[in-house]
């Protein structure tokens, strides 16, 4: 019977560890490849989603700009009406109040 030394045991453990590392790396490589395949499979759907999002965002911006333009137009109309109804005497009174020196408290 041959003597099985401590060094033989260490060598056996190292060999087993090396095999485990190799197997683990192979598994990691397989997982990476599978993930890459999955990404490639859903890429067209993702591109479609991004394009749809861009179209919808553009529509929202256009609607917002239209609404803002309408509100701006209404405000201008109200201001013109207010200024048209304000007579010159009121304007002069407001100017006089604004031009008076104020006392500091």
PDB file of N, CA and C in Angstrom:
ATOM      1  N   UNK A   1       0.834  -1.163   0.000  1.00  0.00           N
ATOM      2  CA  UNK A   1       0.000   0.000   0.000  1.00  0.00           C
ATOM      3  C   UNK A   1       0.887   1.236   0.000  1.00  0.00           C
ATOM      4  N   UNK A   2       0.495   2.213  -0.795  1.00  0.00           N
ATOM      5  CA  UNK A   2       1.311   3.419  -0.856  1.00  0.00           C
ATOM      6  C   UNK A   2       0.895   4.377   0.233  1.00  0.00           C
ATOM      7  N   UNK A   3       1.860   5.134   0.661  1.00  0.00           N
ATOM      8  CA  UNK A   3       1.571   6.129   1.697  1.00  0.00           C
ATOM      9  C   UNK A   3       0.941   7.366   1.049  1.00  0.00           C
ATOM     10  N   UNK A   4      -0.137   7.796   1.617  1.00  0.00           N
ATOM     11  CA  UNK A   4      -0.827   8.999   1.149  1.00  0.00           C
ATOM     12  C   UNK A   4      -0.408  10.133   2.068  1.00  0.00           C
ATOM     13  N   UNK A   5       0.352  11.058   1.533  1.00  0.00           N
ATOM     14  CA  UNK A   5       0.932  12.115   2.365  1.00  0.00           C
ATOM     15  C   UNK A   5       0.012  13.341   2.410  1.00  0.00           C
ATOM     16  N   UNK A   6       0.376  14.225   3.293  1.00  0.00           N
ATOM     17  CA  UNK A   6      -0.355  15.490   3.426  1.00  0.00           C
ATOM     18  C   UNK A   6      -0.244  16.304   2.137  1.00  0.00           C
ATOM     19  N   UNK A   7       0.938  16.265   1.508  1.00  0.00           N
ATOM     20  CA  UNK A   7       1.131  16.969   0.236  1.00  0.00           C
ATOM     21  C   UNK A   7       0.215  16.403  -0.842  1.00  0.00           C
ATOM     22  N   UNK A   8       0.050  15.091  -0.846  1.00  0.00           N
ATOM     23  CA  UNK A   8      -0.866  14.475  -1.807  1.00  0.00           C
ATOM     24  C   UNK A   8      -2.296  14.981  -1.587  1.00  0.00           C
ATOM     25  N   UNK A   9      -2.675  15.109  -0.321  1.00  0.00           N
ATOM     26  CA  UNK A   9      -4.007  15.615   0.014  1.00  0.00           C
ATOM     27  C   UNK A   9      -4.180  17.057  -0.465  1.00  0.00           C
ATOM     28  N   UNK A  10      -3.160  17.889  -0.226  1.00  0.00           N
ATOM     29  CA  UNK A  10      -3.214  19.280  -0.691  1.00  0.00           C
ATOM     30  C   UNK A  10      -3.316  19.351  -2.211  1.00  0.00           C
ATOM     31  N   UNK A  11      -2.530  18.542  -2.891  1.00  0.00           N
ATOM     32  CA  UNK A  11      -2.587  18.519  -4.357  1.00  0.00           C
ATOM     33  C   UNK A  11      -3.973  18.111  -4.853  1.00  0.00           C
ATOM     34  N   UNK A  12      -4.568  17.140  -4.199  1.00  0.00           N
ATOM     35  CA  UNK A  12      -5.898  16.675  -4.573  1.00  0.00           C
ATOM     36  C   UNK A  12      -6.945  17.784  -4.369  1.00  0.00           C
ATOM     37  N   UNK A  13      -6.837  18.498  -3.241  1.00  0.00           N
ATOM     38  CA  UNK A  13      -7.756  19.612  -2.957  1.00  0.00           C
ATOM     39  C   UNK A  13      -7.584  20.719  -3.991  1.00  0.00           C
ATOM     40  N   UNK A  14      -6.333  21.054  -4.324  1.00  0.00           N
ATOM     41  CA  UNK A  14      -6.077  22.094  -5.320  1.00  0.00           C
ATOM     42  C   UNK A  14      -6.625  21.699  -6.685  1.00  0.00           C
ATOM     43  N   UNK A  15      -6.467  20.429  -7.050  1.00  0.00           N
ATOM     44  CA  UNK A  15      -6.996  19.955  -8.324  1.00  0.00           C
ATOM     45  C   UNK A  15      -8.520  20.065  -8.351  1.00  0.00           C
ATOM     46  N   UNK A  16      -9.156  19.680  -7.249  1.00  0.00           N
ATOM     47  CA  UNK A  16     -10.616  19.767  -7.166  1.00  0.00           C
ATOM     48  C   UNK A  16     -11.068  21.221  -7.253  1.00  0.00           C
ATOM     49  N   UNK A  17     -10.332  22.106  -6.585  1.00  0.00           N
ATOM     50  CA  UNK A  17     -10.668  23.533  -6.617  1.00  0.00           C
ATOM     51  C   UNK A  17     -10.515  24.084  -8.026  1.00  0.00           C
ATOM     52  N   UNK A  18      -9.447  23.685  -8.714  1.00  0.00           N
ATOM     53  CA  UNK A  18      -9.216  24.128 -10.087  1.00  0.00           C
ATOM     54  C   UNK A  18     -10.353  23.670 -10.986  1.00  0.00           C
ATOM     55  N   UNK A  19     -10.785  22.437 -10.817  1.00  0.00           N
ATOM     56  CA  UNK A  19     -11.910  21.939 -11.609  1.00  0.00           C
ATOM     57  C   UNK A  19     -13.180  22.731 -11.294  1.00  0.00           C
ATOM     58  N   UNK A  20     -13.400  23.008 -10.008  1.00  0.00           N
ATOM     59  CA  UNK A  20     -14.573  23.794  -9.625  1.00  0.00           C
ATOM     60  C   UNK A  20     -14.525  25.189 -10.236  1.00  0.00           C
ATOM     61  N   UNK A  21     -13.360  25.832 -10.210  1.00  0.00           N
ATOM     62  CA  UNK A  21     -13.207  27.161 -10.807  1.00  0.00           C
ATOM     63  C   UNK A  21     -13.488  27.115 -12.299  1.00  0.00           C
ATOM     64  N   UNK A  22     -12.966  26.096 -12.970  1.00  0.00           N
ATOM     65  CA  UNK A  22     -13.183  25.957 -14.411  1.00  0.00           C
ATOM     66  C   UNK A  22     -14.663  25.749 -14.707  1.00  0.00           C
ATOM     67  N   UNK A  23     -15.295  24.872 -13.945  1.00  0.00           N
ATOM     68  CA  UNK A  23     -16.728  24.640 -14.134  1.00  0.00           C
ATOM     69  C   UNK A  23     -17.525  25.915 -13.873  1.00  0.00           C
ATOM     70  N   UNK A  24     -17.150  26.624 -12.828  1.00  0.00           N
ATOM     71  CA  UNK A  24     -17.837  27.862 -12.474  1.00  0.00           C
ATOM     72  C   UNK A  24     -17.698  28.885 -13.601  1.00  0.00           C
ATOM     73  N   UNK A  25     -16.504  29.017 -14.157  1.00  0.00           N
ATOM     74  CA  UNK A  25     -16.302  29.955 -15.261  1.00  0.00           C
ATOM     75  C   UNK A  25     -17.117  29.559 -16.476  1.00  0.00           C
ATOM     76  N   UNK A  26     -17.192  28.260 -16.741  1.00  0.00           N
ATOM     77  CA  UNK A  26     -18.009  27.795 -17.861  1.00  0.00           C
ATOM     78  C   UNK A  26     -19.479  28.140 -17.631  1.00  0.00           C
ATOM     79  N   UNK A  27     -19.946  27.969 -16.406  1.00  0.00           N
ATOM     80  CA  UNK A  27     -21.331  28.316 -16.091  1.00  0.00           C
ATOM     81  C   UNK A  27     -21.564  29.817 -16.253  1.00  0.00           C
ATOM     82  N   UNK A  28     -20.620  30.625 -15.784  1.00  0.00           N
ATOM     83  CA  UNK A  28     -20.734  32.072 -15.944  1.00  0.00           C
ATOM     84  C   UNK A  28     -20.790  32.449 -17.421  1.00  0.00           C
ATOM     85  N   UNK A  29     -19.936  31.816 -18.221  1.00  0.00           N
ATOM     86  CA  UNK A  29     -19.935  32.088 -19.660  1.00  0.00           C
ATOM     87  C   UNK A  29     -21.280  31.739 -20.287  1.00  0.00           C
ATOM     88  N   UNK A  30     -21.847  30.610 -19.876  1.00  0.00           N
ATOM     89  CA  UNK A  30     -23.152  30.209 -20.401  1.00  0.00           C
ATOM     90  C   UNK A  30     -24.235  31.216 -20.007  1.00  0.00           C
ATOM     91  N   UNK A  31     -24.191  31.654 -18.761  1.00  0.00           N
ATOM     92  CA  UNK A  31     -25.171  32.635 -18.288  1.00  0.00           C
ATOM     93  C   UNK A  31     -25.031  33.934 -19.068  1.00  0.00           C
ATOM     94  N   UNK A  32     -23.791  34.397 -19.267  1.00  0.00           N
ATOM     95  CA  UNK A  32     -23.552  35.623 -20.036  1.00  0.00           C
ATOM     96  C   UNK A  32     -24.104  35.495 -21.448  1.00  0.00           C
ATOM     97  N   UNK A  33     -23.843  34.359 -22.082  1.00  0.00           N
ATOM     98  CA  UNK A  33     -24.334  34.139 -23.443  1.00  0.00           C
ATOM     99  C   UNK A  33     -25.858  34.128 -23.472  1.00  0.00           C
ATOM    100  N   UNK A  34     -26.470  33.462 -22.488  1.00  0.00           N
ATOM    101  CA  UNK A  34     -27.933  33.419 -22.424  1.00  0.00           C
ATOM    102  C   UNK A  34     -28.525  34.810 -22.217  1.00  0.00           C
ATOM    103  N   UNK A  35     -27.904  35.582 -21.329  1.00  0.00           N
ATOM    104  CA  UNK A  35     -28.383  36.943 -21.091  1.00  0.00           C
ATOM    105  C   UNK A  35     -28.254  37.785 -22.353  1.00  0.00           C
ATOM    106  N   UNK A  36     -27.143  37.648 -23.046  1.00  0.00           N
ATOM    107  CA  UNK A  36     -26.942  38.398 -24.286  1.00  0.00           C
ATOM    108  C   UNK A  36     -27.993  38.002 -25.325  1.00  0.00           C
ATOM    109  N   UNK A  37     -28.293  36.711 -25.405  1.00  0.00           N
ATOM    110  CA  UNK A  37     -29.324  36.244 -26.335  1.00  0.00           C
ATOM    111  C   UNK A  37     -30.691  36.829 -25.971  1.00  0.00           C
ATOM    112  N   UNK A  38     -30.989  36.868 -24.667  1.00  0.00           N
ATOM    113  CA  UNK A  38     -32.261  37.434 -24.218  1.00  0.00           C
ATOM    114  C   UNK A  38     -32.348  38.920 -24.543  1.00  0.00           C
ATOM    115  N   UNK A  39     -31.251  39.632 -24.339  1.00  0.00           N
ATOM    116  CA  UNK A  39     -31.225  41.063 -24.654  1.00  0.00           C
ATOM    117  C   UNK A  39     -31.453  41.277 -26.149  1.00  0.00           C
ATOM    118  N   UNK A  40     -30.782  40.496 -26.957  1.00  0.00           N
ATOM    119  CA  UNK A  40     -30.951  40.616 -28.408  1.00  0.00           C
ATOM    120  C   UNK A  40     -32.382  40.273 -28.828  1.00  0.00           C
ATOM    121  N   UNK A  41     -32.997  39.324 -28.127  1.00  0.00           N
ATOM    122  CA  UNK A  41     -34.365  38.926 -28.465  1.00  0.00           C
ATOM    123  C   UNK A  41     -35.370  40.037 -28.162  1.00  0.00           C
ATOM    124  N   UNK A  42     -35.146  40.803 -27.089  1.00  0.00           N
ATOM    125  CA  UNK A  42     -36.104  41.857 -26.734  1.00  0.00           C
ATOM    126  C   UNK A  42     -35.723  43.230 -27.280  1.00  0.00           C
ATOM    127  N   UNK A  43     -34.568  43.331 -27.901  1.00  0.00           N
ATOM    128  CA  UNK A  43     -34.113  44.623 -28.425  1.00  0.00           C
ATOM    129  C   UNK A  43     -35.137  45.271 -29.364  1.00  0.00           C
ATOM    130  N   UNK A  44     -35.729  44.556 -30.332  1.00  0.00           N
ATOM    131  CA  UNK A  44     -36.721  45.203 -31.206  1.00  0.00           C
ATOM    132  C   UNK A  44     -37.920  45.754 -30.421  1.00  0.00           C
ATOM    133  N   UNK A  45     -38.381  45.000 -29.419  1.00  0.00           N
ATOM    134  CA  UNK A  45     -39.500  45.476 -28.603  1.00  0.00           C
ATOM    135  C   UNK A  45     -39.112  46.732 -27.830  1.00  0.00           C
ATOM    136  N   UNK A  46     -37.896  46.751 -27.311  1.00  0.00           N
ATOM    137  CA  UNK A  46     -37.427  47.931 -26.582  1.00  0.00           C
ATOM    138  C   UNK A  46     -37.336  49.144 -27.501  1.00  0.00           C
ATOM    139  N   UNK A  47     -36.840  48.934 -28.712  1.00  0.00           N
ATOM    140  CA  UNK A  47     -36.745  50.042 -29.661  1.00  0.00           C
ATOM    141  C   UNK A  47     -38.130  50.577 -30.004  1.00  0.00           C
ATOM    142  N   UNK A  48     -39.097  49.678 -30.167  1.00  0.00           N
ATOM    143  CA  UNK A  48     -40.468  50.101 -30.450  1.00  0.00           C
ATOM    144  C   UNK A  48     -41.032  50.897 -29.280  1.00  0.00           C
ATOM    145  N   UNK A  49     -40.787  50.433 -28.060  1.00  0.00           N
ATOM    146  CA  UNK A  49     -41.263  51.156 -26.881  1.00  0.00           C
ATOM    147  C   UNK A  49     -40.658  52.553 -26.796  1.00  0.00           C
ATOM    148  N   UNK A  50     -39.375  52.651 -27.080  1.00  0.00           N
ATOM    149  CA  UNK A  50     -38.705  53.955 -27.034  1.00  0.00           C
ATOM    150  C   UNK A  50     -39.288  54.885 -28.092  1.00  0.00           C
ATOM    151  N   UNK A  51     -39.510  54.376 -29.289  1.00  0.00           N
ATOM    152  CA  UNK A  51     -40.093  55.198 -30.351  1.00  0.00           C
ATOM    153  C   UNK A  51     -41.504  55.646 -29.979  1.00  0.00           C
ATOM    154  N   UNK A  52     -42.312  54.731 -29.434  1.00  0.00           N
ATOM    155  CA  UNK A  52     -43.665  55.093 -29.001  1.00  0.00           C
ATOM    156  C   UNK A  52     -43.621  56.164 -27.917  1.00  0.00           C
ATOM    157  N   UNK A  53     -42.691  56.021 -26.991  1.00  0.00           N
ATOM    158  CA  UNK A  53     -42.534  57.004 -25.921  1.00  0.00           C
ATOM    159  C   UNK A  53     -42.186  58.378 -26.499  1.00  0.00           C
ATOM    160  N   UNK A  54     -41.284  58.396 -27.474  1.00  0.00           N
ATOM    161  CA  UNK A  54     -40.889  59.666 -28.084  1.00  0.00           C
ATOM    162  C   UNK A  54     -42.067  60.316 -28.796  1.00  0.00           C
ATOM    163  N   UNK A  55     -42.855  59.515 -29.520  1.00  0.00           N
ATOM    164  CA  UNK A  55     -44.017  60.052 -30.233  1.00  0.00           C
ATOM    165  C   UNK A  55     -45.022  60.623 -29.234  1.00  0.00           C
ATOM    166  N   UNK A  56     -45.310  59.875 -28.179  1.00  0.00           N
ATOM    167  CA  UNK A  56     -46.269  60.343 -27.179  1.00  0.00           C
ATOM    168  C   UNK A  56     -45.766  61.592 -26.464  1.00  0.00           C
ATOM    169  N   UNK A  57     -44.484  61.625 -26.169  1.00  0.00           N
ATOM    170  CA  UNK A  57     -43.907  62.803 -25.519  1.00  0.00           C
ATOM    171  C   UNK A  57     -44.019  64.021 -26.430  1.00  0.00           C
ATOM    172  N   UNK A  58     -43.734  63.849 -27.711  1.00  0.00           N
ATOM    173  CA  UNK A  58     -43.865  64.953 -28.666  1.00  0.00           C
ATOM    174  C   UNK A  58     -45.305  65.451 -28.726  1.00  0.00           C
ATOM    175  N   UNK A  59     -46.270  64.533 -28.701  1.00  0.00           N
ATOM    176  CA  UNK A  59     -47.678  64.926 -28.733  1.00  0.00           C
ATOM    177  C   UNK A  59     -48.057  65.705 -27.475  1.00  0.00           C
ATOM    178  N   UNK A  60     -47.574  65.259 -26.329  1.00  0.00           N
ATOM    179  CA  UNK A  60     -47.857  65.962 -25.073  1.00  0.00           C
ATOM    180  C   UNK A  60     -47.280  67.370 -25.112  1.00  0.00           C
ATOM    181  N   UNK A  61     -46.059  67.501 -25.608  1.00  0.00           N
ATOM    182  CA  UNK A  61     -45.423  68.824 -25.697  1.00  0.00           C
ATOM    183  C   UNK A  61     -46.213  69.725 -26.637  1.00  0.00           C
ATOM    184  N   UNK A  62     -46.639  69.194 -27.781  1.00  0.00           N
ATOM    185  CA  UNK A  62     -47.431  69.995 -28.723  1.00  0.00           C
ATOM    186  C   UNK A  62     -48.747  70.437 -28.090  1.00  0.00           C
ATOM    187  N   UNK A  63     -49.428  69.516 -27.393  1.00  0.00           N
ATOM    188  CA  UNK A  63     -50.683  69.865 -26.720  1.00  0.00           C
ATOM    189  C   UNK A  63     -50.453  70.935 -25.663  1.00  0.00           C
ATOM    190  N   UNK A  64     -49.376  70.802 -24.914  1.00  0.00           N
ATOM    191  CA  UNK A  64     -49.048  71.786 -23.887  1.00  0.00           C
ATOM    192  C   UNK A  64     -48.809  73.157 -24.522  1.00  0.00           C
ATOM    193  N   UNK A  65     -48.050  73.172 -25.613  1.00  0.00           N
ATOM    194  CA  UNK A  65     -47.758  74.442 -26.283  1.00  0.00           C
ATOM    195  C   UNK A  65     -49.031  75.081 -26.825  1.00  0.00           C
ATOM    196  N   UNK A  66     -49.935  74.254 -27.376  1.00  0.00           N
ATOM    197  CA  UNK A  66     -51.212  74.789 -27.865  1.00  0.00           C
ATOM    198  C   UNK A  66     -52.003  75.392 -26.709  1.00  0.00           C
ATOM    199  N   UNK A  67     -52.086  74.655 -25.600  1.00  0.00           N
ATOM    200  CA  UNK A  67     -52.812  75.147 -24.435  1.00  0.00           C
ATOM    201  C   UNK A  67     -52.198  76.417 -23.891  1.00  0.00           C
ATOM    202  N   UNK A  68     -50.886  76.455 -23.812  1.00  0.00           N
ATOM    203  CA  UNK A  68     -50.200  77.650 -23.321  1.00  0.00           C
ATOM    204  C   UNK A  68     -50.476  78.832 -24.244  1.00  0.00           C
ATOM    205  N   UNK A  69     -50.454  78.586 -25.547  1.00  0.00           N
ATOM    206  CA  UNK A  69     -50.711  79.659 -26.515  1.00  0.00           C
ATOM    207  C   UNK A  69     -52.132  80.200 -26.336  1.00  0.00           C
ATOM    208  N   UNK A  70     -53.105  79.307 -26.146  1.00  0.00           N
ATOM    209  CA  UNK A  70     -54.490  79.747 -25.949  1.00  0.00           C
ATOM    210  C   UNK A  70     -54.637  80.557 -24.665  1.00  0.00           C
ATOM    211  N   UNK A  71     -54.005  80.096 -23.586  1.00  0.00           N
ATOM    212  CA  UNK A  71     -54.062  80.833 -22.319  1.00  0.00           C
ATOM    213  C   UNK A  71     -53.401  82.196 -22.476  1.00  0.00           C
ATOM    214  N   UNK A  72     -52.261  82.237 -23.129  1.00  0.00           N
ATOM    215  CA  UNK A  72     -51.540  83.491 -23.353  1.00  0.00           C
ATOM    216  C   UNK A  72     -52.407  84.469 -24.142  1.00  0.00           C
ATOM    217  N   UNK A  73     -53.084  83.945 -25.144  1.00  0.00           N
ATOM    218  CA  UNK A  73     -53.961  84.774 -25.975  1.00  0.00           C
ATOM    219  C   UNK A  73     -55.120  85.333 -25.142  1.00  0.00           C
ATOM    220  N   UNK A  74     -55.705  84.497 -24.281  1.00  0.00           N
ATOM    221  CA  UNK A  74     -56.807  84.935 -23.420  1.00  0.00           C
ATOM    222  C   UNK A  74     -56.338  86.009 -22.437  1.00  0.00           C
ATOM    223  N   UNK A  75     -55.175  85.800 -21.838  1.00  0.00           N
ATOM    224  CA  UNK A  75     -54.639  86.784 -20.892  1.00  0.00           C
ATOM    225  C   UNK A  75     -54.394  88.112 -21.596  1.00  0.00           C
ATOM    226  N   UNK A  76     -53.838  88.065 -22.792  1.00  0.00           N
ATOM    227  CA  UNK A  76     -53.626  89.299 -23.555  1.00  0.00           C
ATOM    228  C   UNK A  76     -54.944  90.012 -23.807  1.00  0.00           C
ATOM    229  N   UNK A  77     -55.977  89.250 -24.156  1.00  0.00           N
ATOM    230  CA  UNK A  77     -57.295  89.846 -24.396  1.00  0.00           C
ATOM    231  C   UNK A  77     -57.852  90.510 -23.152  1.00  0.00           C
ATOM    232  N   UNK A  78     -57.717  89.840 -22.002  1.00  0.00           N
ATOM    233  CA  UNK A  78     -58.206  90.407 -20.742  1.00  0.00           C
ATOM    234  C   UNK A  78     -57.432  91.675 -20.407  1.00  0.00           C
ATOM    235  N   UNK A  79     -56.124  91.642 -20.564  1.00  0.00           N
ATOM    236  CA  UNK A  79     -55.313  92.829 -20.262  1.00  0.00           C
ATOM    237  C   UNK A  79     -55.664  93.996 -21.172  1.00  0.00           C
ATOM    238  N   UNK A  80     -55.873  93.722 -22.437  1.00  0.00           N
ATOM    239  CA  UNK A  80     -56.252  94.791 -23.365  1.00  0.00           C
ATOM    240  C   UNK A  80     -57.599  95.390 -22.974  1.00  0.00           C
ATOM    241  N   UNK A  81     -58.530  94.532 -22.548  1.00  0.00           N
ATOM    242  CA  UNK A  81     -59.840  95.023 -22.114  1.00  0.00           C
ATOM    243  C   UNK A  81     -59.695  95.885 -20.870  1.00  0.00           C
ATOM    244  N   UNK A  82     -58.891  95.430 -19.908  1.00  0.00           N
ATOM    245  CA  UNK A  82     -58.688  96.199 -18.678  1.00  0.00           C
ATOM    246  C   UNK A  82     -58.059  97.543 -18.995  1.00  0.00           C
ATOM    247  N   UNK A  83     -57.038  97.538 -19.841  1.00  0.00           N
ATOM    248  CA  UNK A  83     -56.383  98.801 -20.179  1.00  0.00           C
ATOM    249  C   UNK A  83     -57.301  99.714 -20.984  1.00  0.00           C
ATOM    250  N   UNK A  84     -58.121  99.143 -21.823  1.00  0.00           N
ATOM    251  CA  UNK A  84     -59.042  99.959 -22.624  1.00  0.00           C
ATOM    252  C   UNK A  84     -60.094 100.610 -21.735  1.00  0.00           C
ATOM    253  N   UNK A  85     -60.508  99.922 -20.662  1.00  0.00           N
ATOM    254  CA  UNK A  85     -61.541 100.455 -19.774  1.00  0.00           C
ATOM    255  C   UNK A  85     -60.975 101.401 -18.721  1.00  0.00           C
ATOM    256  N   UNK A  86     -59.691 101.393 -18.534  1.00  0.00           N
ATOM    257  CA  UNK A  86     -59.065 102.282 -17.560  1.00  0.00           C
ATOM    258  C   UNK A  86     -58.879 103.641 -18.221  1.00  0.00           C
ATOM    259  N   UNK A  87     -59.471 104.652 -17.610  1.00  0.00           N
ATOM    260  CA  UNK A  87     -59.349 105.971 -18.245  1.00  0.00           C
ATOM    261  C   UNK A  87     -58.033 106.634 -17.869  1.00  0.00           C
ATOM    262  N   UNK A  88     -57.733 107.660 -18.579  1.00  0.00           N
ATOM    263  CA  UNK A  88     -56.453 108.343 -18.427  1.00  0.00           C
ATOM    264  C   UNK A  88     -56.276 108.905 -17.026  1.00  0.00           C
ATOM    265  N   UNK A  89     -57.350 109.349 -16.383  1.00  0.00           N
ATOM    266  CA  UNK A  89     -57.245 109.914 -15.034  1.00  0.00           C
ATOM    267  C   UNK A  89     -56.782 108.841 -14.043  1.00  0.00           C
ATOM    268  N   UNK A  90     -57.314 107.630 -14.174  1.00  0.00           N
ATOM    269  CA  UNK A  90     -56.883 106.543 -13.291  1.00  0.00           C
ATOM    270  C   UNK A  90     -55.399 106.232 -13.499  1.00  0.00           C
ATOM    271  N   UNK A  91     -54.976 106.231 -14.740  1.00  0.00           N
ATOM    272  CA  UNK A  91     -53.572 105.950 -15.049  1.00  0.00           C
ATOM    273  C   UNK A  91     -52.675 107.005 -14.427  1.00  0.00           C
ATOM    274  N   UNK A  92     -53.075 108.280 -14.539  1.00  0.00           N
ATOM    275  CA  UNK A  92     -52.272 109.363 -13.965  1.00  0.00           C
ATOM    276  C   UNK A  92     -52.226 109.255 -12.442  1.00  0.00           C
ATOM    277  N   UNK A  93     -53.330 108.848 -11.811  1.00  0.00           N
ATOM    278  CA  UNK A  93     -53.358 108.707 -10.355  1.00  0.00           C
ATOM    279  C   UNK A  93     -52.425 107.577  -9.911  1.00  0.00           C
ATOM    280  N   UNK A  94     -52.424 106.496 -10.650  1.00  0.00           N
ATOM    281  CA  UNK A  94     -51.537 105.379 -10.316  1.00  0.00           C
ATOM    282  C   UNK A  94     -50.080 105.792 -10.478  1.00  0.00           C
ATOM    283  N   UNK A  95     -49.777 106.493 -11.563  1.00  0.00           N
ATOM    284  CA  UNK A  95     -48.403 106.962 -11.782  1.00  0.00           C
ATOM    285  C   UNK A  95     -47.964 107.885 -10.652  1.00  0.00           C
ATOM    286  N   UNK A  96     -48.870 108.762 -10.212  1.00  0.00           N
ATOM    287  CA  UNK A  96     -48.527 109.701  -9.143  1.00  0.00           C
ATOM    288  C   UNK A  96     -48.232 108.948  -7.848  1.00  0.00           C
ATOM    289  N   UNK A  97     -49.023 107.932  -7.555  1.00  0.00           N
ATOM    290  CA  UNK A  97     -48.780 107.159  -6.334  1.00  0.00           C
ATOM    291  C   UNK A  97     -47.446 106.423  -6.405  1.00  0.00           C
ATOM    292  N   UNK A  98     -47.132 105.920  -7.560  1.00  0.00           N
ATOM    293  CA  UNK A  98     -45.879 105.186  -7.714  1.00  0.00           C
ATOM    294  C   UNK A  98     -44.663 106.102  -7.657  1.00  0.00           C
ATOM    295  N   UNK A  99     -44.827 107.352  -8.044  1.00  0.00           N
ATOM    296  CA  UNK A  99     -43.670 108.248  -8.089  1.00  0.00           C
ATOM    297  C   UNK A  99     -43.427 108.966  -6.767  1.00  0.00           C
ATOM    298  N   UNK A 100     -44.330 108.861  -5.805  1.00  0.00           N
ATOM    299  CA  UNK A 100     -44.127 109.520  -4.509  1.00  0.00           C
ATOM    300  C   UNK A 100     -42.969 108.867  -3.759  1.00  0.00           C
ATOM    301  N   UNK A 101     -42.167 109.676  -3.107  1.00  0.00           N
ATOM    302  CA  UNK A 101     -41.104 109.091  -2.289  1.00  0.00           C
ATOM    303  C   UNK A 101     -41.720 108.387  -1.071  1.00  0.00           C
ATOM    304  N   UNK A 102     -41.132 107.291  -0.717  1.00  0.00           N
ATOM    305  CA  UNK A 102     -41.637 106.528   0.429  1.00  0.00           C
ATOM    306  C   UNK A 102     -40.736 106.756   1.632  1.00  0.00           C
ATOM    307  N   UNK A 103     -41.365 106.758   2.780  1.00  0.00           N
ATOM    308  CA  UNK A 103     -40.606 106.902   4.021  1.00  0.00           C
ATOM    309  C   UNK A 103     -40.130 105.527   4.464  1.00  0.00           C
ATOM    310  N   UNK A 104     -38.889 105.468   4.849  1.00  0.00           N
ATOM    311  CA  UNK A 104     -38.358 104.201   5.362  1.00  0.00           C
ATOM    312  C   UNK A 104     -38.783 104.033   6.808  1.00  0.00           C
ATOM    313  N   UNK A 105     -39.260 102.879   7.158  1.00  0.00           N
ATOM    314  CA  UNK A 105     -39.698 102.636   8.537  1.00  0.00           C
ATOM    315  C   UNK A 105     -38.537 102.308   9.422  1.00  0.00           C
TER     316      UNK A 105
END
